[in-house]
Amino acid sequence: MIDDRPPTPDTTTPTGPAPGPASATGAAPEHATAAGPAPDPATAAGPAPQHATAAGAAPVHGGAAALGAGDANGGEAGGGSRGELVRGWAGLVGGSPAVLALGAELVARWAEPHRRYHTLAHLAAVLTAIDDLAAEAADLGAVRLAAWFHDAVYDGRAGWDEERSAQLAQSRLPRCGVPAGRVAEVARLVRLTAAHDTLQPGDRNGAVLCDADLAVLAGPGYDDYTRAIRQEYDHVPDALFAQGRAAVLRRLLATPTLYRTPHARALWEERARANMTAELEALEAT
């Protein structure tokens, strides 16, 4: 994800089992282990994240019916409906019961009611941007899977969310028949989204995922994006949030290029810089 967080991150190291499947219990999750492979949540006491079942979010029962249910955030998801997301998931991984159950779990996670920006709409937008950059990827399937998982666990905690999302991929994808090498690549890519500046030269998959995650900066809905980010951190005082947000914008604008792939730079660089510069000027004027 883009690190839009204010300067008050929780630096606690994740410990314990990977996040469990979404359920109707509403219990708080056990925390994920930062080192080594994720434990199998099917055998751990891992209930759903506490946000997943609050305020009417649907519990997950698996299968196509759960995947096709109405969206808790209004039914539409960015460039397409929930149904289009579901079809894309099935086309990517297959139609086995395990795949459909995982798809239902992921949709439920992305539709958690505490989210304002990191929603199904964001997932759909990232997947659409990946399609725009498809020719740049070395393993397009791994990049698309990483998009599905990259904010699957989202509590607004820097590093923590990405680690737990990566462990979710490690624990769920093998039972869907995804080869071990691709599972490892998906987890690596998810962890990479915690800090885009750790991307190494020649990392084609990482470049496509990070560029797709940043595509929102060039979008016509930039003002909606910034409002949604502010809503996710409405517990942070205005002055502190503005300070942290301005620091993020300055850091991004200071980079020689925002986007790593040539096609993304051609599509989005100029517009993104104009959007961010205007936001920074507004913040500095207040």
JSON list of N, CA and C in Angstrom, two decimals, residues 220-281:
[
{"chain": "A", "resi": 220, "resn": "PRO", "atom": "N", "xyz": [-8.32, 10.82, -11.57]},
{"chain": "A", "resi": 220, "resn": "PRO", "atom": "CA", "xyz": [-9.23, 11.97, -11.48]},
{"chain": "A", "resi": 220, "resn": "PRO", "atom": "C", "xyz": [-9.94, 12.03, -10.14]},
{"chain": "A", "resi": 221, "resn": "GLY", "atom": "N", "xyz": [-9.95, 10.93, -9.40]},
{"chain": "A", "resi": 221, "resn": "GLY", "atom": "CA", "xyz": [-10.58, 10.90, -8.08]},
{"chain": "A", "resi": 221, "resn": "GLY", "atom": "C", "xyz": [-9.59, 11.15, -6.95]},
{"chain": "A", "resi": 222, "resn": "TYR", "atom": "N", "xyz": [-8.55, 11.91, -7.20]},
{"chain": "A", "resi": 222, "resn": "TYR", "atom": "CA", "xyz": [-7.51, 12.12, -6.18]},
{"chain": "A", "resi": 222, "resn": "TYR", "atom": "C", "xyz": [-8.08, 12.75, -4.91]},
{"chain": "A", "resi": 223, "resn": "ASP", "atom": "N", "xyz": [-8.98, 13.71, -5.05]},
{"chain": "A", "resi": 223, "resn": "ASP", "atom": "CA", "xyz": [-9.56, 14.35, -3.87]},
{"chain": "A", "resi": 223, "resn": "ASP", "atom": "C", "xyz": [-10.36, 13.35, -3.05]},
{"chain": "A", "resi": 224, "resn": "ASP", "atom": "N", "xyz": [-11.08, 12.46, -3.72]},
{"chain": "A", "resi": 224, "resn": "ASP", "atom": "CA", "xyz": [-11.82, 11.43, -3.00]},
{"chain": "A", "resi": 224, "resn": "ASP", "atom": "C", "xyz": [-10.86, 10.51, -2.25]},
{"chain": "A", "resi": 225, "resn": "TYR", "atom": "N", "xyz": [-9.74, 10.18, -2.88]},
{"chain": "A", "resi": 225, "resn": "TYR", "atom": "CA", "xyz": [-8.72, 9.35, -2.25]},
{"chain": "A", "resi": 225, "resn": "TYR", "atom": "C", "xyz": [-8.19, 10.00, -0.98]},
{"chain": "A", "resi": 226, "resn": "THR", "atom": "N", "xyz": [-7.85, 11.28, -1.04]},
{"chain": "A", "resi": 226, "resn": "THR", "atom": "CA", "xyz": [-7.30, 11.93, 0.15]},
{"chain": "A", "resi": 226, "resn": "THR", "atom": "C", "xyz": [-8.34, 12.03, 1.26]},
{"chain": "A", "resi": 227, "resn": "ARG", "atom": "N", "xyz": [-9.59, 12.26, 0.91]},
{"chain": "A", "resi": 227, "resn": "ARG", "atom": "CA", "xyz": [-10.65, 12.30, 1.94]},
{"chain": "A", "resi": 227, "resn": "ARG", "atom": "C", "xyz": [-10.81, 10.93, 2.60]},
{"chain": "A", "resi": 228, "resn": "ALA", "atom": "N", "xyz": [-10.75, 9.88, 1.80]},
{"chain": "A", "resi": 228, "resn": "ALA", "atom": "CA", "xyz": [-10.92, 8.54, 2.35]},
{"chain": "A", "resi": 228, "resn": "ALA", "atom": "C", "xyz": [-9.77, 8.18, 3.28]},
{"chain": "A", "resi": 229, "resn": "ILE", "atom": "N", "xyz": [-8.54, 8.56, 2.91]},
{"chain": "A", "resi": 229, "resn": "ILE", "atom": "CA", "xyz": [-7.40, 8.33, 3.79]},
{"chain": "A", "resi": 229, "resn": "ILE", "atom": "C", "xyz": [-7.59, 9.07, 5.10]},
{"chain": "A", "resi": 230, "resn": "ARG", "atom": "N", "xyz": [-8.03, 10.31, 5.03]},
{"chain": "A", "resi": 230, "resn": "ARG", "atom": "CA", "xyz": [-8.25, 11.08, 6.28]},
{"chain": "A", "resi": 230, "resn": "ARG", "atom": "C", "xyz": [-9.29, 10.40, 7.16]},
{"chain": "A", "resi": 231, "resn": "GLN", "atom": "N", "xyz": [-10.34, 9.86, 6.56]},
{"chain": "A", "resi": 231, "resn": "GLN", "atom": "CA", "xyz": [-11.39, 9.18, 7.34]},
{"chain": "A", "resi": 231, "resn": "GLN", "atom": "C", "xyz": [-10.85, 7.94, 8.04]},
{"chain": "A", "resi": 232, "resn": "GLU", "atom": "N", "xyz": [-9.93, 7.23, 7.39]},
{"chain": "A", "resi": 232, "resn": "GLU", "atom": "CA", "xyz": [-9.36, 6.05, 8.04]},
{"chain": "A", "resi": 232, "resn": "GLU", "atom": "C", "xyz": [-8.53, 6.42, 9.27]},
{"chain": "A", "resi": 233, "resn": "TYR", "atom": "N", "xyz": [-8.07, 7.66, 9.33]},
{"chain": "A", "resi": 233, "resn": "TYR", "atom": "CA", "xyz": [-7.28, 8.12, 10.47]},
{"chain": "A", "resi": 233, "resn": "TYR", "atom": "C", "xyz": [-7.96, 9.28, 11.17]},
{"chain": "A", "resi": 234, "resn": "ASP", "atom": "N", "xyz": [-9.28, 9.21, 11.29]},
{"chain": "A", "resi": 234, "resn": "ASP", "atom": "CA", "xyz": [-10.00, 10.32, 11.91]},
{"chain": "A", "resi": 234, "resn": "ASP", "atom": "C", "xyz": [-9.73, 10.43, 13.41]},
{"chain": "A", "resi": 235, "resn": "HIS", "atom": "N", "xyz": [-9.08, 9.40, 13.99]},
{"chain": "A", "resi": 235, "resn": "HIS", "atom": "CA", "xyz": [-8.71, 9.47, 15.40]},
{"chain": "A", "resi": 235, "resn": "HIS", "atom": "C", "xyz": [-7.43, 10.27, 15.61]},
{"chain": "A", "resi": 236, "resn": "VAL", "atom": "N", "xyz": [-6.74, 10.62, 14.53]},
{"chain": "A", "resi": 236, "resn": "VAL", "atom": "CA", "xyz": [-5.50, 11.39, 14.63]},
{"chain": "A", "resi": 236, "resn": "VAL", "atom": "C", "xyz": [-5.82, 12.88, 14.53]},
{"chain": "A", "resi": 237, "resn": "PRO", "atom": "N", "xyz": [-5.30, 13.70, 15.44]},
{"chain": "A", "resi": 237, "resn": "PRO", "atom": "CA", "xyz": [-5.58, 15.15, 15.37]},
{"chain": "A", "resi": 237, "resn": "PRO", "atom": "C", "xyz": [-5.18, 15.74, 14.03]},
{"chain": "A", "resi": 238, "resn": "ASP", "atom": "N", "xyz": [-5.91, 16.76, 13.61]},
{"chain": "A", "resi": 238, "resn": "ASP", "atom": "CA", "xyz": [-5.69, 17.36, 12.29]},
{"chain": "A", "resi": 238, "resn": "ASP", "atom": "C", "xyz": [-4.25, 17.81, 12.08]},
{"chain": "A", "resi": 239, "resn": "ALA", "atom": "N", "xyz": [-3.70, 18.49, 13.07]},
{"chain": "A", "resi": 239, "resn": "ALA", "atom": "CA", "xyz": [-2.35, 19.03, 12.90]},
{"chain": "A", "resi": 239, "resn": "ALA", "atom": "C", "xyz": [-1.32, 17.91, 12.73]},
{"chain": "A", "resi": 240, "resn": "LEU", "atom": "N", "xyz": [-1.45, 16.86, 13.51]},
{"chain": "A", "resi": 240, "resn": "LEU", "atom": "CA", "xyz": [-0.51, 15.74, 13.42]},
{"chain": "A", "resi": 240, "resn": "LEU", "atom": "C", "xyz": [-0.67, 15.01, 12.11]},
{"chain": "A", "resi": 241, "resn": "PHE", "atom": "N", "xyz": [-1.91, 14.81, 11.68]},
{"chain": "A", "resi": 241, "resn": "PHE", "atom": "CA", "xyz": [-2.13, 14.14, 10.41]},
{"chain": "A", "resi": 241, "resn": "PHE", "atom": "C", "xyz": [-1.54, 14.96, 9.27]},
{"chain": "A", "resi": 242, "resn": "ALA", "atom": "N", "xyz": [-1.79, 16.27, 9.27]},
{"chain": "A", "resi": 242, "resn": "ALA", "atom": "CA", "xyz": [-1.28, 17.13, 8.21]},
{"chain": "A", "resi": 242, "resn": "ALA", "atom": "C", "xyz": [0.24, 17.10, 8.17]},
{"chain": "A", "resi": 243, "resn": "GLN", "atom": "N", "xyz": [0.88, 17.08, 9.34]},
{"chain": "A", "resi": 243, "resn": "GLN", "atom": "CA", "xyz": [2.34, 17.01, 9.41]},
{"chain": "A", "resi": 243, "resn": "GLN", "atom": "C", "xyz": [2.85, 15.71, 8.77]},
{"chain": "A", "resi": 244, "resn": "GLY", "atom": "N", "xyz": [2.24, 14.60, 9.13]},
{"chain": "A", "resi": 244, "resn": "GLY", "atom": "CA", "xyz": [2.67, 13.32, 8.58]},
{"chain": "A", "resi": 244, "resn": "GLY", "atom": "C", "xyz": [2.38, 13.20, 7.10]},
{"chain": "A", "resi": 245, "resn": "ARG", "atom": "N", "xyz": [1.21, 13.66, 6.69]},
{"chain": "A", "resi": 245, "resn": "ARG", "atom": "CA", "xyz": [0.84, 13.59, 5.28]},
{"chain": "A", "resi": 245, "resn": "ARG", "atom": "C", "xyz": [1.77, 14.44, 4.43]},
{"chain": "A", "resi": 246, "resn": "ALA", "atom": "N", "xyz": [2.09, 15.64, 4.90]},
{"chain": "A", "resi": 246, "resn": "ALA", "atom": "CA", "xyz": [3.00, 16.50, 4.15]},
{"chain": "A", "resi": 246, "resn": "ALA", "atom": "C", "xyz": [4.37, 15.86, 4.02]},
{"chain": "A", "resi": 247, "resn": "ALA", "atom": "N", "xyz": [4.82, 15.18, 5.07]},
{"chain": "A", "resi": 247, "resn": "ALA", "atom": "CA", "xyz": [6.12, 14.52, 5.01]},
{"chain": "A", "resi": 247, "resn": "ALA", "atom": "C", "xyz": [6.12, 13.41, 3.95]},
{"chain": "A", "resi": 248, "resn": "VAL", "atom": "N", "xyz": [5.02, 12.65, 3.87]},
{"chain": "A", "resi": 248, "resn": "VAL", "atom": "CA", "xyz": [4.89, 11.60, 2.87]},
{"chain": "A", "resi": 248, "resn": "VAL", "atom": "C", "xyz": [4.96, 12.20, 1.47]},
{"chain": "A", "resi": 249, "resn": "LEU", "atom": "N", "xyz": [4.22, 13.29, 1.26]},
{"chain": "A", "resi": 249, "resn": "LEU", "atom": "CA", "xyz": [4.20, 13.92, -0.07]},
{"chain": "A", "resi": 249, "resn": "LEU", "atom": "C", "xyz": [5.57, 14.46, -0.45]},
{"chain": "A", "resi": 250, "resn": "ARG", "atom": "N", "xyz": [6.25, 15.10, 0.49]},
{"chain": "A", "resi": 250, "resn": "ARG", "atom": "CA", "xyz": [7.59, 15.62, 0.18]},
{"chain": "A", "resi": 250, "resn": "ARG", "atom": "C", "xyz": [8.54, 14.49, -0.18]},
{"chain": "A", "resi": 251, "resn": "ARG", "atom": "N", "xyz": [8.46, 13.38, 0.57]},
{"chain": "A", "resi": 251, "resn": "ARG", "atom": "CA", "xyz": [9.35, 12.26, 0.29]},
{"chain": "A", "resi": 251, "resn": "ARG", "atom": "C", "xyz": [9.10, 11.69, -1.10]},
{"chain": "A", "resi": 252, "resn": "LEU", "atom": "N", "xyz": [7.83, 11.53, -1.47]},
{"chain": "A", "resi": 252, "resn": "LEU", "atom": "CA", "xyz": [7.50, 10.99, -2.78]},
{"chain": "A", "resi": 252, "resn": "LEU", "atom": "C", "xyz": [7.91, 11.95, -3.89]},
{"chain": "A", "resi": 253, "resn": "LEU", "atom": "N", "xyz": [7.63, 13.22, -3.70]},
{"chain": "A", "resi": 253, "resn": "LEU", "atom": "CA", "xyz": [7.96, 14.20, -4.73]},
{"chain": "A", "resi": 253, "resn": "LEU", "atom": "C", "xyz": [9.46, 14.36, -4.92]},
{"chain": "A", "resi": 254, "resn": "ALA", "atom": "N", "xyz": [10.24, 14.03, -3.91]},
{"chain": "A", "resi": 254, "resn": "ALA", "atom": "CA", "xyz": [11.70, 14.15, -4.00]},
{"chain": "A", "resi": 254, "resn": "ALA", "atom": "C", "xyz": [12.34, 13.02, -4.79]},
{"chain": "A", "resi": 255, "resn": "THR", "atom": "N", "xyz": [11.60, 11.95, -5.04]},
{"chain": "A", "resi": 255, "resn": "THR", "atom": "CA", "xyz": [12.17, 10.84, -5.79]},
{"chain": "A", "resi": 255, "resn": "THR", "atom": "C", "xyz": [12.30, 11.22, -7.27]},
{"chain": "A", "resi": 256, "resn": "PRO", "atom": "N", "xyz": [13.33, 10.72, -7.94]},
{"chain": "A", "resi": 256, "resn": "PRO", "atom": "CA", "xyz": [13.51, 11.07, -9.37]},
{"chain": "A", "resi": 256, "resn": "PRO", "atom": "C", "xyz": [12.30, 10.67, -10.21]},
{"chain": "A", "resi": 257, "resn": "THR", "atom": "N", "xyz": [11.75, 9.49, -9.94]},
{"chain": "A", "resi": 257, "resn": "THR", "atom": "CA", "xyz": [10.53, 9.05, -10.62]},
{"chain": "A", "resi": 257, "resn": "THR", "atom": "C", "xyz": [9.64, 8.34, -9.60]},
{"chain": "A", "resi": 258, "resn": "LEU", "atom": "N", "xyz": [8.35, 8.58, -9.68]},
{"chain": "A", "resi": 258, "resn": "LEU", "atom": "CA", "xyz": [7.41, 7.89, -8.81]},
{"chain": "A", "resi": 258, "resn": "LEU", "atom": "C", "xyz": [7.20, 6.45, -9.24]},
{"chain": "A", "resi": 259, "resn": "TYR", "atom": "N", "xyz": [7.26, 6.22, -10.54]},
{"chain": "A", "resi": 259, "resn": "TYR", "atom": "CA", "xyz": [6.92, 4.92, -11.11]},
{"chain": "A", "resi": 259, "resn": "TYR", "atom": "C", "xyz": [8.16, 4.26, -11.68]},
{"chain": "A", "resi": 260, "resn": "ARG", "atom": "N", "xyz": [8.23, 2.93, -11.54]},
{"chain": "A", "resi": 260, "resn": "ARG", "atom": "CA", "xyz": [9.42, 2.18, -11.94]},
{"chain": "A", "resi": 260, "resn": "ARG", "atom": "C", "xyz": [9.34, 1.65, -13.36]},
{"chain": "A", "resi": 261, "resn": "THR", "atom": "N", "xyz": [8.15, 1.40, -13.87]},
{"chain": "A", "resi": 261, "resn": "THR", "atom": "CA", "xyz": [8.02, 0.85, -15.22]},
{"chain": "A", "resi": 261, "resn": "THR", "atom": "C", "xyz": [7.86, 1.99, -16.23]},
{"chain": "A", "resi": 262, "resn": "PRO", "atom": "N", "xyz": [8.43, 1.84, -17.41]},
{"chain": "A", "resi": 262, "resn": "PRO", "atom": "CA", "xyz": [8.30, 2.90, -18.42]},
{"chain": "A", "resi": 262, "resn": "PRO", "atom": "C", "xyz": [6.85, 3.22, -18.76]},
{"chain": "A", "resi": 263, "resn": "HIS", "atom": "N", "xyz": [6.02, 2.20, -18.85]},
{"chain": "A", "resi": 263, "resn": "HIS", "atom": "CA", "xyz": [4.63, 2.44, -19.24]},
{"chain": "A", "resi": 263, "resn": "HIS", "atom": "C", "xyz": [3.89, 3.23, -18.16]},
{"chain": "A", "resi": 264, "resn": "ALA", "atom": "N", "xyz": [4.13, 2.90, -16.89]},
{"chain": "A", "resi": 264, "resn": "ALA", "atom": "CA", "xyz": [3.49, 3.65, -15.81]},
{"chain": "A", "resi": 264, "resn": "ALA", "atom": "C", "xyz": [3.95, 5.10, -15.80]},
{"chain": "A", "resi": 265, "resn": "ARG", "atom": "N", "xyz": [5.23, 5.32, -16.03]},
{"chain": "A", "resi": 265, "resn": "ARG", "atom": "CA", "xyz": [5.71, 6.70, -16.07]},
{"chain": "A", "resi": 265, "resn": "ARG", "atom": "C", "xyz": [5.02, 7.49, -17.19]},
{"chain": "A", "resi": 266, "resn": "ALA", "atom": "N", "xyz": [4.87, 6.85, -18.34]},
{"chain": "A", "resi": 266, "resn": "ALA", "atom": "CA", "xyz": [4.20, 7.53, -19.45]},
{"chain": "A", "resi": 266, "resn": "ALA", "atom": "C", "xyz": [2.73, 7.81, -19.15]},
{"chain": "A", "resi": 267, "resn": "LEU", "atom": "N", "xyz": [2.09, 6.88, -18.45]},
{"chain": "A", "resi": 267, "resn": "LEU", "atom": "CA", "xyz": [0.66, 7.02, -18.17]},
{"chain": "A", "resi": 267, "resn": "LEU", "atom": "C", "xyz": [0.38, 8.01, -17.04]},
{"chain": "A", "resi": 268, "resn": "TRP", "atom": "N", "xyz": [1.19, 7.98, -15.96]},
{"chain": "A", "resi": 268, "resn": "TRP", "atom": "CA", "xyz": [0.75, 8.57, -14.70]},
{"chain": "A", "resi": 268, "resn": "TRP", "atom": "C", "xyz": [1.70, 9.58, -14.06]},
{"chain": "A", "resi": 269, "resn": "GLU", "atom": "N", "xyz": [2.97, 9.62, -14.43]},
{"chain": "A", "resi": 269, "resn": "GLU", "atom": "CA", "xyz": [3.95, 10.42, -13.68]},
{"chain": "A", "resi": 269, "resn": "GLU", "atom": "C", "xyz": [3.57, 11.90, -13.61]},
{"chain": "A", "resi": 270, "resn": "GLU", "atom": "N", "xyz": [3.30, 12.50, -14.73]},
{"chain": "A", "resi": 270, "resn": "GLU", "atom": "CA", "xyz": [3.04, 13.95, -14.76]},
{"chain": "A", "resi": 270, "resn": "GLU", "atom": "C", "xyz": [1.81, 14.31, -13.94]},
{"chain": "A", "resi": 271, "resn": "ARG", "atom": "N", "xyz": [0.73, 13.56, -14.14]},
{"chain": "A", "resi": 271, "resn": "ARG", "atom": "CA", "xyz": [-0.52, 13.85, -13.43]},
{"chain": "A", "resi": 271, "resn": "ARG", "atom": "C", "xyz": [-0.38, 13.62, -11.93]},
{"chain": "A", "resi": 272, "resn": "ALA", "atom": "N", "xyz": [0.31, 12.56, -11.56]},
{"chain": "A", "resi": 272, "resn": "ALA", "atom": "CA", "xyz": [0.49, 12.26, -10.13]},
{"chain": "A", "resi": 272, "resn": "ALA", "atom": "C", "xyz": [1.26, 13.38, -9.44]},
{"chain": "A", "resi": 273, "resn": "ARG", "atom": "N", "xyz": [2.32, 13.85, -10.06]},
{"chain": "A", "resi": 273, "resn": "ARG", "atom": "CA", "xyz": [3.10, 14.92, -9.45]},
{"chain": "A", "resi": 273, "resn": "ARG", "atom": "C", "xyz": [2.28, 16.21, -9.32]},
{"chain": "A", "resi": 274, "resn": "ALA", "atom": "N", "xyz": [1.45, 16.48, -10.31]},
{"chain": "A", "resi": 274, "resn": "ALA", "atom": "CA", "xyz": [0.60, 17.67, -10.22]},
{"chain": "A", "resi": 274, "resn": "ALA", "atom": "C", "xyz": [-0.40, 17.54, -9.08]},
{"chain": "A", "resi": 275, "resn": "ASN", "atom": "N", "xyz": [-1.00, 16.37, -8.93]},
{"chain": "A", "resi": 275, "resn": "ASN", "atom": "CA", "xyz": [-1.97, 16.15, -7.85]},
{"chain": "A", "resi": 275, "resn": "ASN", "atom": "C", "xyz": [-1.31, 16.29, -6.48]},
{"chain": "A", "resi": 276, "resn": "MET", "atom": "N", "xyz": [-0.16, 15.67, -6.30]},
{"chain": "A", "resi": 276, "resn": "MET", "atom": "CA", "xyz": [0.51, 15.70, -5.01]},
{"chain": "A", "resi": 276, "resn": "MET", "atom": "C", "xyz": [1.03, 17.10, -4.68]},
{"chain": "A", "resi": 277, "resn": "THR", "atom": "N", "xyz": [1.54, 17.79, -5.68]},
{"chain": "A", "resi": 277, "resn": "THR", "atom": "CA", "xyz": [2.02, 19.16, -5.46]},
{"chain": "A", "resi": 277, "resn": "THR", "atom": "C", "xyz": [0.89, 20.07, -5.00]},
{"chain": "A", "resi": 278, "resn": "ALA", "atom": "N", "xyz": [-0.28, 19.93, -5.63]},
{"chain": "A", "resi": 278, "resn": "ALA", "atom": "CA", "xyz": [-1.43, 20.75, -5.24]},
{"chain": "A", "resi": 278, "resn": "ALA", "atom": "C", "xyz": [-1.86, 20.42, -3.81]},
{"chain": "A", "resi": 279, "resn": "GLU", "atom": "N", "xyz": [-1.86, 19.14, -3.44]},
{"chain": "A", "resi": 279, "resn": "GLU", "atom": "CA", "xyz": [-2.23, 18.77, -2.08]},
{"chain": "A", "resi": 279, "resn": "GLU", "atom": "C", "xyz": [-1.23, 19.33, -1.07]},
{"chain": "A", "resi": 280, "resn": "LEU", "atom": "N", "xyz": [0.05, 19.20, -1.37]},
{"chain": "A", "resi": 280, "resn": "LEU", "atom": "CA", "xyz": [1.08, 19.70, -0.46]},
{"chain": "A", "resi": 280, "resn": "LEU", "atom": "C", "xyz": [0.96, 21.20, -0.27]},
{"chain": "A", "resi": 281, "resn": "GLU", "atom": "N", "xyz": [0.73, 21.93, -1.34]},
{"chain": "A", "resi": 281, "resn": "GLU", "atom": "CA", "xyz": [0.57, 23.38, -1.24]},
{"chain": "A", "resi": 281, "resn": "GLU", "atom": "C", "xyz": [-0.62, 23.73, -0.36]}
]
